[in-house]
DNA sequence: GATGAATGAGTCTTCATTCAT
DNA sequence: GATGAATGAAGACTCATTCAT
């Protein structure tokens, strides 16, 4: 009985789940192209190949799409982190390598998820969006804190928080430049500068 | 005819100039409150105490207002710079002091011109706005370059440009945090971190 | 085959009947809360704990729900009438008592069936709704006529019809006030006035 | 100077004033046809021969149109009342005549202002509409109270209020029937009954 | 029958911009 | 130049109804 009834339910949910992924993917695409503000829900629906009404079957409003996308990104980041990150090796790893790999991961993530920058690499957000987008921000912040804590043994949690915030803000400020770089060389140069900036900040913080 | 109309023309121009200032001031106020995207031209007109039609007598569209405001800020920045900055003393001044005073000036400028952040402290801009807002960005950039050149004697113009760009981007990333700081203490702490970040970056660049 | 399917069919019909009651009950609840126009079929389905699709398995459209609900009320009214009303005693009962008990019954019915007022106590209806709702209206009308006929011996059927219509319209006009009365005292006072109004009208008609 | 500057201002206001009348007239027409709920703001704009945007230059939303229309009707009713009503002669006029002329006026008003019934002759209203429509209701109520006060010398203000409310509700209940009467004869018959109903109620109240 | 996803026309409203006066 | 009315294309969102499973 369990099996028998579980299947159809799952099937239905599966269809919805697929649609949700579809919508989120479409949203990410359009956000990446036009930015969050300039993206209309109808444009998302069109990009997803569905009708405006269908979109609202799954999301109550535009902000909820941003929130869900943000949560999706948060999940992906967490997943990637779990795969990549070796907490054991972190303590004695050199800061240089840690920063390098973290920045590389973030850049790679941005390239693989073009919508991410619309939710992450924006320093100036309306309150409603800021709230919707909090999940991904927090995951990034928590991840950075986790890296920093063993590096700043004498500091209070608040101090490390602040340092993480500043480091993230530096990255945030540089991200659009990196992503919009006209060629690979420019991007590499900018990435190198970003590494320098973050590293030197962390060393003198 | 020339003589006869000369004075009224000047008067008209003068009046026009005043109107333009009026509009720009209103625009800055509303930009500061709601951000550029969420600001309607009607809201600007209302804030300026004029009719929407009048606004369009002076500005062809919303972007042009941003451009003019940006140019106004560029002018103010240049003026302030001319008053404050002593090129003679720069060469042998210590970088620390230079960075400190420059950042302080920029913060002060932001506080004195609340609309500035809507045009400057935004890392992610639609193309049309980015272009409109270029003037102020360039003045800032040029100012920073001017400071940096004597500090990086061996570097090419391009390299210094890049360093300036990165430094600015760091500031840009931090500015919203600074301006939205809940209290003076937080702001001071953030400002100190920003100083550290810029300084250490410049030192290791 | 006939035999084999006979019972399941009945079962199905029984289940269907239950579903229909379920839907009608839900509809009445939501109508009572928001009024007919503001009630969405999805809201009814949700209140009934079923899916929108299921609802349309039993009712072709929103108006049909109103019609069925109206028919249900008509049935209930008829049933109550049969239980309560003693045609034998009516002829010589005093009009005063008849009016009083009839109005009391109607009020009670309204209180017991909160959805009734959305279909009955509305003087201004779109044609489609008016038609759908006719059944209950007619039962009420017929009931009143039945009471009035022996009271107006000399009058033609049309005249009695008219008198009944007017009496009902008076009740209809007062019903929302009665049902929305802020407290019991106010309601009682309004009920008394309504009695006076109907009684004096009937006496001078 | 006064004259000179007053004119253009008035001219501009006049244009707006005319538009407002135009919109209210259109709204009344559509309300009369479809009822308030079923009337869309776009339909009003179309009926008024203007664009949807223009409508919102004068009214913030649909409710505000209802309110303005209600206020217009309130004004008209007051004006008519001032022209027609002779307070001096009221005291000793017979109730019969007063009721007759009042009901006749109200019927005439309804016929001359087809939108009125959508705002007045509706017993069951959503809260937002009820509030918007209050002005006209109050004028009618006040007018009736004014008539009734000398007729009910011993009663408190609250009692007279209640009596007026009931009388109005009777009229309200009958109005749709009157207005939708298929022919003049039916309407006259209904009007006669309404007179009887109101009069007998007032006599026995 | 049941489900919930799908539809798409339609709702109210906003806004950059233009135009008559 | 100034005014404020005019425009109409969007925008976010809703809802009665239908359809695939």
Coordinates of N, CA, C and O in Angstrom, one line a residue, chain C residues 37 121-124 130 162-163 165-166 169-170 172-174 176-177 190 193 196-197 200-201 204-205, chain D residues 37 121-124 162-163 165-166 169-170 173-174 176-177 180 189-190 193 196-197 200-201 204-205:
Chain C
X37 N -19.6 37.1 -5.6 CA -18.7 37.6 -6.6 C -17.2 37.4 -6.2 O -16.4 37.0 -7.0
X121 N -30.4 37.4 0.3 CA -30.5 38.8 0.7 C -29.7 39.7 -0.1 O -28.9 40.5 0.4
X122 N -29.9 39.6 -1.4 CA -29.2 40.5 -2.3 C -30.2 41.1 -3.3 O -30.8 40.3 -4.0
X123 N -30.3 42.4 -3.3 CA -31.4 42.9 -4.2 C -30.9 43.1 -5.6 O -31.7 43.3 -6.5
X124 N -29.6 43.2 -5.7 CA -29.0 43.6 -7.0 C -28.1 42.5 -7.5 O -27.0 42.3 -7.1
X130 N -29.1 35.6 -10.9 CA -30.5 35.7 -10.5 C -31.2 34.4 -11.0 O -32.0 33.8 -10.2
X162 N -48.2 39.8 -5.9 CA -47.6 41.1 -5.8 C -47.3 41.4 -4.3 O -46.2 41.8 -3.9
X163 N -48.4 41.1 -3.5 CA -48.2 41.4 -2.1 C -47.1 40.6 -1.5 O -46.3 41.1 -0.7
X165 N -44.5 39.4 -3.0 CA -43.3 39.9 -3.5 C -42.8 41.1 -2.7 O -41.6 41.2 -2.3
X166 N -43.7 42.0 -2.5 CA -43.3 43.2 -1.7 C -42.9 42.8 -0.3 O -41.9 43.3 0.2
X169 N -39.6 41.4 -0.4 CA -38.6 42.4 -0.7 C -38.2 43.3 0.6 O -37.1 43.6 0.8
X170 N -39.3 43.5 1.4 CA -39.0 44.2 2.6 C -38.1 43.4 3.5 O -37.1 43.9 4.1
X172 N -36.1 41.1 2.6 CA -34.8 41.0 1.9 C -33.9 42.3 2.2 O -32.7 42.2 2.5
X173 N -34.6 43.4 2.1 CA -33.9 44.6 2.4 C -33.3 44.7 3.8 O -32.3 45.2 4.1
X174 N -34.1 44.1 4.8 CA -33.7 44.2 6.2 C -32.7 43.1 6.6 O -32.0 43.3 7.6
X176 N -29.7 41.9 5.7 CA -28.3 42.1 5.9 C -28.1 42.9 7.2 O -27.2 42.6 8.0
X177 N -29.0 43.9 7.4 CA -28.9 44.7 8.7 C -29.0 43.8 9.9 O -28.3 43.8 10.9
X190 N -34.2 45.5 15.5 CA -34.4 45.5 14.1 C -35.4 44.5 13.7 O -36.3 44.8 12.9
X193 N -38.8 45.9 14.4 CA -39.2 46.9 13.3 C -39.6 46.2 12.1 O -40.6 46.6 11.4
X196 N -43.0 44.9 12.5 CA -43.9 46.0 12.3 C -44.1 46.3 10.9 O -45.3 46.5 10.4
X197 N -43.1 46.4 10.2 CA -43.1 46.9 8.8 C -43.9 45.9 8.0 O -44.9 46.3 7.2
X200 N -47.7 45.8 9.2 CA -48.5 46.9 8.8 C -48.7 47.0 7.3 O -49.8 47.4 6.8
X201 N -47.7 46.6 6.6 CA -47.9 46.5 5.1 C -49.0 45.5 4.8 O -49.9 45.9 4.0
X204 N -52.5 46.9 5.5 CA -53.0 47.9 4.6 C -53.0 47.6 3.1 O -53.4 48.4 2.3
X205 N -52.5 46.5 2.8 CA -52.3 46.1 1.4 C -53.7 45.8 0.8 O -54.5 45.1 1.4
Chain D
X37 N -19.2 45.4 -9.1 CA -18.2 44.4 -9.1 C -17.7 44.0 -10.5 O -16.5 43.8 -10.7
X121 N -29.0 51.0 -4.2 CA -29.9 49.9 -4.1 C -29.3 48.6 -4.0 O -29.5 47.7 -4.8
X122 N -28.4 48.5 -3.1 CA -27.7 47.2 -2.9 C -27.6 47.0 -1.4 O -27.1 47.8 -0.7
X123 N -28.1 45.9 -1.0 CA -28.2 45.6 0.4 C -27.0 45.0 1.0 O -26.7 45.0 2.1
X124 N -26.2 44.4 0.1 CA -25.1 43.5 0.5 C -23.8 44.0 -0.2 O -23.6 43.8 -1.4
X162 N -33.5 55.0 13.7 CA -33.8 53.6 13.4 C -35.0 53.6 12.5 O -35.0 52.8 11.5
X163 N -36.0 54.4 12.7 CA -37.2 54.4 11.8 C -36.8 54.8 10.4 O -37.2 54.1 9.4
X165 N -33.8 54.4 9.1 CA -33.0 53.3 8.5 C -34.0 52.2 8.0 O -33.8 51.7 6.9
X166 N -35.0 51.9 8.7 CA -35.9 50.8 8.3 C -36.6 51.3 7.0 O -36.7 50.5 6.0
X169 N -34.4 51.1 4.1 CA -34.1 49.7 3.8 C -35.3 49.1 3.0 O -35.1 48.4 2.0
X170 N -36.5 49.5 3.4 CA -37.7 49.1 2.6 C -37.6 49.6 1.2 O -37.7 48.8 0.2
X173 N -34.9 47.8 -0.7 CA -35.3 46.5 -1.2 C -36.1 46.5 -2.4 O -36.1 45.7 -3.3
X174 N -37.0 47.6 -2.5 CA -37.9 47.6 -3.6 C -37.3 48.2 -4.9 O -37.8 48.0 -6.0
X176 N -34.7 47.9 -6.9 CA -34.4 47.1 -8.1 C -35.6 46.6 -8.9 O -35.6 46.7 -10.1
X177 N -36.6 46.2 -8.1 CA -37.8 45.7 -8.7 C -38.5 46.9 -9.5 O -38.9 46.7 -10.7
X180 N -36.4 47.7 -12.6 CA -36.3 46.6 -13.7 C -37.7 46.3 -14.1 O -37.9 45.3 -14.9
X189 N -47.7 50.0 -10.3 CA -48.2 49.1 -9.2 C -47.2 48.9 -8.1 O -47.6 49.0 -6.9
X190 N -46.0 48.7 -8.5 CA -45.0 48.4 -7.5 C -44.8 49.7 -6.6 O -44.6 49.7 -5.4
X193 N -47.4 50.0 -4.1 CA -47.2 49.1 -3.0 C -46.1 49.7 -2.1 O -46.2 49.6 -0.9
X196 N -47.5 52.3 0.0 CA -48.3 51.7 1.1 C -47.4 51.1 2.2 O -47.6 51.3 3.4
X197 N -46.4 50.4 1.8 CA -45.5 49.8 2.7 C -44.8 50.8 3.6 O -44.9 50.7 4.9
X200 N -47.5 52.8 5.8 CA -48.1 52.0 6.9 C -47.0 51.7 8.0 O -47.3 51.7 9.2
X201 N -45.8 51.5 7.5 CA -44.8 51.3 8.5 C -44.6 52.6 9.4 O -44.6 52.5 10.6
X204 N -47.3 53.0 11.9 CA -47.3 52.1 13.1 C -46.0 52.0 13.9 O -45.9 51.3 14.9
X205 N -45.0 52.7 13.4 CA -43.7 52.7 14.1 C -43.8 53.4 15.4 O -44.4 54.5 15.5

